[in-house]
Tab-separated table of C-alpha atoms in Angstrom:
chain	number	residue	atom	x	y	z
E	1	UNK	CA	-2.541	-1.629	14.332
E	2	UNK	CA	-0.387	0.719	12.610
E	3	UNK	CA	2.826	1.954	14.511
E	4	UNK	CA	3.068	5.198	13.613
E	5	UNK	CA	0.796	8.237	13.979
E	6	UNK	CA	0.584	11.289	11.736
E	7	UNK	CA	-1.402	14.449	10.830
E	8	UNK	CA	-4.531	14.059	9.103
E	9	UNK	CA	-4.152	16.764	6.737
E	10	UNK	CA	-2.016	19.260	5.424
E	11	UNK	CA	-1.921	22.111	2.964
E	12	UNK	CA	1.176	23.018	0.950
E	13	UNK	CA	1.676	26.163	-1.538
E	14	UNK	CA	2.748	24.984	-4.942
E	15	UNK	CA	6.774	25.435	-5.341
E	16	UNK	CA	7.112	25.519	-1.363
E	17	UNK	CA	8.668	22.197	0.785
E	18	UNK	CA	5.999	20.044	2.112
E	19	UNK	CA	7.092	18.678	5.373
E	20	UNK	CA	4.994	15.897	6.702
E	21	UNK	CA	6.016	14.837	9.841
E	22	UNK	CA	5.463	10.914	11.361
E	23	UNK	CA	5.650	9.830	14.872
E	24	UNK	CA	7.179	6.200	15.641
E	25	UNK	CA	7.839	6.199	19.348
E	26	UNK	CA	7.853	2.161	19.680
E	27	UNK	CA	9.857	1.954	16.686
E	28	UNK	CA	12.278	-0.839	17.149
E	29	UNK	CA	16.157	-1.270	16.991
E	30	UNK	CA	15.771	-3.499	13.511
E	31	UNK	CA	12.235	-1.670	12.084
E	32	UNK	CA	12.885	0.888	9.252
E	33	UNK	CA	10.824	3.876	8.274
E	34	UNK	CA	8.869	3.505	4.792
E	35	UNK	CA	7.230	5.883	3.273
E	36	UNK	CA	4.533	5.755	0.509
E	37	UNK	CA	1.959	7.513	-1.396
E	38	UNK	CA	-1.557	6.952	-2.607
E	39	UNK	CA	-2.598	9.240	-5.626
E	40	UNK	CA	-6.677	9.656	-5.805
E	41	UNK	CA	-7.403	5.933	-7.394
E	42	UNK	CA	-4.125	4.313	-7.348
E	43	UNK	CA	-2.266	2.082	-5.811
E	44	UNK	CA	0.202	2.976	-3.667
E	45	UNK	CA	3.600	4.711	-4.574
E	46	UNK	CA	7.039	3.838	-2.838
E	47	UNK	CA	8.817	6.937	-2.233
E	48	UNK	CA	11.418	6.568	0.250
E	49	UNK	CA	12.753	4.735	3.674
E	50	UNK	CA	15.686	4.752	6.148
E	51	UNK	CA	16.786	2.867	8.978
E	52	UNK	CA	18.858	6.372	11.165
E	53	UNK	CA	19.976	8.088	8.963
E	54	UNK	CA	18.750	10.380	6.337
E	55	UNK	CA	18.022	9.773	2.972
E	56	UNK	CA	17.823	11.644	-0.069
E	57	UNK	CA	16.512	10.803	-3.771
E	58	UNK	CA	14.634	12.095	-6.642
E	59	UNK	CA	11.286	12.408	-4.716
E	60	UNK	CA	11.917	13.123	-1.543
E	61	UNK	CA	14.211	13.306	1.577
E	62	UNK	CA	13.712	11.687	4.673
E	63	UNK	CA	15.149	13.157	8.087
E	64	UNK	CA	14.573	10.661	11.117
E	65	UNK	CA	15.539	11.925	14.700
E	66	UNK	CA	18.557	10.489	16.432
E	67	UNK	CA	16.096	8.844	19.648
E	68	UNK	CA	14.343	7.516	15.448
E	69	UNK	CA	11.280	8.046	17.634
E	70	UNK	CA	10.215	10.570	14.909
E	71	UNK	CA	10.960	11.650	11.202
E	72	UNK	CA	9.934	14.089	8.491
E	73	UNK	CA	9.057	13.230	5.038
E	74	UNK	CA	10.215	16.733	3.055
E	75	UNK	CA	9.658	16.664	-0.308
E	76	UNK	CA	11.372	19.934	-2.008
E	77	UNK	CA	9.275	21.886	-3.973
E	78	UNK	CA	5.576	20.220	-4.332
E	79	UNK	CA	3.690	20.450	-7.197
E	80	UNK	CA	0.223	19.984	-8.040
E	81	UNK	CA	0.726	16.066	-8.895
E	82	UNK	CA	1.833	15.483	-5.285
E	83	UNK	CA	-1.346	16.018	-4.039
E	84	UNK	CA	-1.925	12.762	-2.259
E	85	UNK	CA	-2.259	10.475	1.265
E	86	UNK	CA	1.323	10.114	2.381
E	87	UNK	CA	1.466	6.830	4.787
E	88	UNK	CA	4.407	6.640	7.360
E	89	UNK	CA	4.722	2.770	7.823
E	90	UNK	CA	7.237	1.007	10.143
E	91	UNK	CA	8.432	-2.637	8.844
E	92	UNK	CA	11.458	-4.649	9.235
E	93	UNK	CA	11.605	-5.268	5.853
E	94	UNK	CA	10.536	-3.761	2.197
E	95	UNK	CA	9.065	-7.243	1.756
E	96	UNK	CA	6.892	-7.769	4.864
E	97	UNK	CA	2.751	-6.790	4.872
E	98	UNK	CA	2.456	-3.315	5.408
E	99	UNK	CA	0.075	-2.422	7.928
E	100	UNK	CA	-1.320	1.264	6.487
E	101	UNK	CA	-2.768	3.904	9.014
E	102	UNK	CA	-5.224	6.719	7.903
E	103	UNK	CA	-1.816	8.396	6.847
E	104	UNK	CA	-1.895	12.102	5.638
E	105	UNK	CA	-3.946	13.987	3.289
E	106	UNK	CA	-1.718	16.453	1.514
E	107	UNK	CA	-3.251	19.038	-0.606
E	108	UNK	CA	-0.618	21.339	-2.496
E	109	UNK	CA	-2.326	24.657	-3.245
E	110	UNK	CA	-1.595	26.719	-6.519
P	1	UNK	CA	11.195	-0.187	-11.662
P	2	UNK	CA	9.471	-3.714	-10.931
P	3	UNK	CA	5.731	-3.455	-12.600
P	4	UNK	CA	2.498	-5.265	-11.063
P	5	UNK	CA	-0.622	-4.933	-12.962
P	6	UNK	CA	-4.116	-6.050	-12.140
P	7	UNK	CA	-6.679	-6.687	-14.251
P	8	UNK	CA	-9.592	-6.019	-14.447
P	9	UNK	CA	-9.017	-2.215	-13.692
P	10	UNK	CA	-12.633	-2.016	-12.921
P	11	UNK	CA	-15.553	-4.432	-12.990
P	12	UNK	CA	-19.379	-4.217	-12.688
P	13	UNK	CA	-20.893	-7.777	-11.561
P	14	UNK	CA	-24.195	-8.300	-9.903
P	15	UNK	CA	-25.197	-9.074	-6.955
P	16	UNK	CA	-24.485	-12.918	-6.126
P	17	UNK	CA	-22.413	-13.372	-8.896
P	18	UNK	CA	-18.451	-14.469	-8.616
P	19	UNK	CA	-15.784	-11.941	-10.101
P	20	UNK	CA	-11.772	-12.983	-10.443
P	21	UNK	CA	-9.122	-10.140	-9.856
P	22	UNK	CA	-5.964	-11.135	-11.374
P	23	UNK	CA	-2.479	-9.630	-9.950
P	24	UNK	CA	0.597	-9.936	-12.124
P	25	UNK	CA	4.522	-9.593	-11.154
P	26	UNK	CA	4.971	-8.868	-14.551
P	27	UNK	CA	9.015	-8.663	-14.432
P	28	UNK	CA	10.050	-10.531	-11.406
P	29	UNK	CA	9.153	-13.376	-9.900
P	30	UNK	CA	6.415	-12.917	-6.850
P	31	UNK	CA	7.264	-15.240	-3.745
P	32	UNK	CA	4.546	-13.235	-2.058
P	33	UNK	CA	1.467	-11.454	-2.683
P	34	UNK	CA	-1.073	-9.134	-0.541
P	35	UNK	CA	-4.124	-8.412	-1.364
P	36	UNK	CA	-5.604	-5.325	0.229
P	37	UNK	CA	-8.787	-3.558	0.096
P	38	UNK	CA	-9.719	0.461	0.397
P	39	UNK	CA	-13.113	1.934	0.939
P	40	UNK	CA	-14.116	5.157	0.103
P	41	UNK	CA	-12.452	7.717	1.906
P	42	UNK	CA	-10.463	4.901	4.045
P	43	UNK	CA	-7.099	4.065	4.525
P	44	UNK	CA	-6.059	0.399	2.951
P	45	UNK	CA	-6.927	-2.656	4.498
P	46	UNK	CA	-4.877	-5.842	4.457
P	47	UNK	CA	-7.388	-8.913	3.774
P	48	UNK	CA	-4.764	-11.778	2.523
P	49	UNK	CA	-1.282	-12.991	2.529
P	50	UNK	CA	-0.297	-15.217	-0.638
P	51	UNK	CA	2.688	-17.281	-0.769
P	52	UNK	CA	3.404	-19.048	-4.141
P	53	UNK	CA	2.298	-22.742	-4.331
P	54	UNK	CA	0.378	-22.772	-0.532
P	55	UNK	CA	-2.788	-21.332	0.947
P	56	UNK	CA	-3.283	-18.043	1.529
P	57	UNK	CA	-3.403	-16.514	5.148
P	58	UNK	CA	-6.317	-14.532	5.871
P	59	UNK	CA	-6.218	-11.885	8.282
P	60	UNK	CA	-8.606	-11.831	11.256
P	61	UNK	CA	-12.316	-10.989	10.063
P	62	UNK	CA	-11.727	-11.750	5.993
P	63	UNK	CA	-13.893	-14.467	5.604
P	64	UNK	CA	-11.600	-17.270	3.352
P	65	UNK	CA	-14.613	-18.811	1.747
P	66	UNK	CA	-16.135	-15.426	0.451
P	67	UNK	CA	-12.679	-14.406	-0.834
P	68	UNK	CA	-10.892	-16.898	-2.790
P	69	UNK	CA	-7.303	-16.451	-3.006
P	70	UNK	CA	-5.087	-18.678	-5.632
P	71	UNK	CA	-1.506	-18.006	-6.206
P	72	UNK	CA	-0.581	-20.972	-8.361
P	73	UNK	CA	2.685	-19.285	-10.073
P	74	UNK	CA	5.329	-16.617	-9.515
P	75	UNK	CA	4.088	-14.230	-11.436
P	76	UNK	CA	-0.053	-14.600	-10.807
P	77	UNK	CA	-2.263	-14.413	-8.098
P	78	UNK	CA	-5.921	-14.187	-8.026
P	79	UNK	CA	-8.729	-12.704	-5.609
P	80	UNK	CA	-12.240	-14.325	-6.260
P	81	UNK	CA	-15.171	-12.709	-4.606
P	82	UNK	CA	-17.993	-15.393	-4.243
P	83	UNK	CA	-21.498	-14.578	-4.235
P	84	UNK	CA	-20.790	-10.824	-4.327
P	85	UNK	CA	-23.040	-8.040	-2.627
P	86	UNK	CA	-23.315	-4.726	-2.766
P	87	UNK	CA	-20.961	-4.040	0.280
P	88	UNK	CA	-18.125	-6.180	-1.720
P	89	UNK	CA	-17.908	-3.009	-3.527
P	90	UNK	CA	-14.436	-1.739	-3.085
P	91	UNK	CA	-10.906	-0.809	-4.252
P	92	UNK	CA	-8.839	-3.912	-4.294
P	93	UNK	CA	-5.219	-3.735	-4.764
P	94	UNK	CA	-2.315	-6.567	-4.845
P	95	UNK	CA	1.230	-5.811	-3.936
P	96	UNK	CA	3.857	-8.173	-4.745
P	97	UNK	CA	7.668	-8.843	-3.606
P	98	UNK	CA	10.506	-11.384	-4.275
P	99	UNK	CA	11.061	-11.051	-1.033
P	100	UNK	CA	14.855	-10.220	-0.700
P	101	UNK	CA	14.094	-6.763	-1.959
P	102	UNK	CA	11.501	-4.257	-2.900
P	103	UNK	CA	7.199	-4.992	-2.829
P	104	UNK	CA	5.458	-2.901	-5.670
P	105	UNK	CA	1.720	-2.457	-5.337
P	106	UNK	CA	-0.356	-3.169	-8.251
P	107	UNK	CA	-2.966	-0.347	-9.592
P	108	UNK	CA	-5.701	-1.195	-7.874
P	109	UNK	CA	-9.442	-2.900	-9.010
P	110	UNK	CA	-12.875	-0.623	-9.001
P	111	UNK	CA	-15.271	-3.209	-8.200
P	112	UNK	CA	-18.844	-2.486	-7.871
P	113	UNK	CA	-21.668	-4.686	-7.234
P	114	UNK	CA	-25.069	-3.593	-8.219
């Protein structure tokens, strides 16, 4: 079963921050948080992940709480192309099986 | 970045026929390969574990002799669904990894069985 839970859906205006928020309250001491993407008909996307503390690239920034029993996946100013399922997935390593949840649906509005 | 393709990127067999899904590390070298598989409107579902040069490991409920798994180099693993029906149809998709660093997920496979 997946560790984490998260919204089912959310809508986001085009040009605004998307904020998707992830709950991992079992999280352990050695488990980071990954997070990926699934455009409509592909595979997944990587995006981002962090262990405590945050993390910034290109796509995305990731801001976990200090008790890392929760983070936010804020990605800056979403376009139409980020429409997607955003999965918040708990591993101890980018190379281990990643057990997906239902993840959520975001829809960026124009 | 690290590129896996799969091929076919969609397939039409009938039903009771045997269709091969091929996933390729195509610039690394794959230790390890999942194969997953996504229904409509669902969330991805983890069906195999491949390890280069052993058998796979099937997770709970994947029946092993209905999907074939062969991962007989670093760079290629294949999915073979035997005897195919119509609720075989699905979105297959392979990730790979070296595993010391990053796993990149392939592009997924459209199969459909009519």
């Amino acid at each position: 079963d997946a560790k984490t839970t998260q919204p089912t859906s959310m809508d986001c205006a085009e040009g605004r921050a998307a904020n998707l928020p992830c709950n991992h309250s079992t999280i352990s001491g050695n488990e980071y948080v990954y997070w990926y993407r699934q455009i409509h008909s592909q595979g997944p996307q990587y995006i981002i992940h962090g262990l405590k503390n945050n993390e910034t690239n290109e796509m995305a920034s990731l801001i976990i709480t200090e008790d890392r029993k929760s983070s936010t996946l804020i990605l800056p100013h979403a376009t139409l192309r980020d429409t997607a399922v955003y999965y918040c997935i708990v591993n101890q390593a980018s190379y281990d099986k990643v057990i997906f949840g239902p993840g959520t649906s975001l829809s960026v509005i124009p | 970045g690290a590129v896996v393709s799969q091929h076919p990127s969609r397939v039409i067999c009938k039903s009771g026929t045997s269709v091969k899904i091929e996933c390729r590390s195509l610039d690394f070298q794959a230790t390890t390969m999942f194969w997953y598989r996504q229904f409509p409107k669902k969330s991805l579902m983890l069906m195999a574990t491949s390890n280069e040069g052993s058998k796979a490991t099937y997770e709970q409920g994947v029946e092993k002799d209905k999907f074939l798994i062969n991962h007989a180099s670093l760079t290629l693993s294949t999915l073979t669904v035997t005897s195919a029906h119509p609720e075989d149809s699905s979105f297959y998709i392979c990730s790979a990894t070296d595993g010391a660093y990053e796993q990149y997920f392939g592009p997924g496979t459209r199969l459909t069985v009519t």
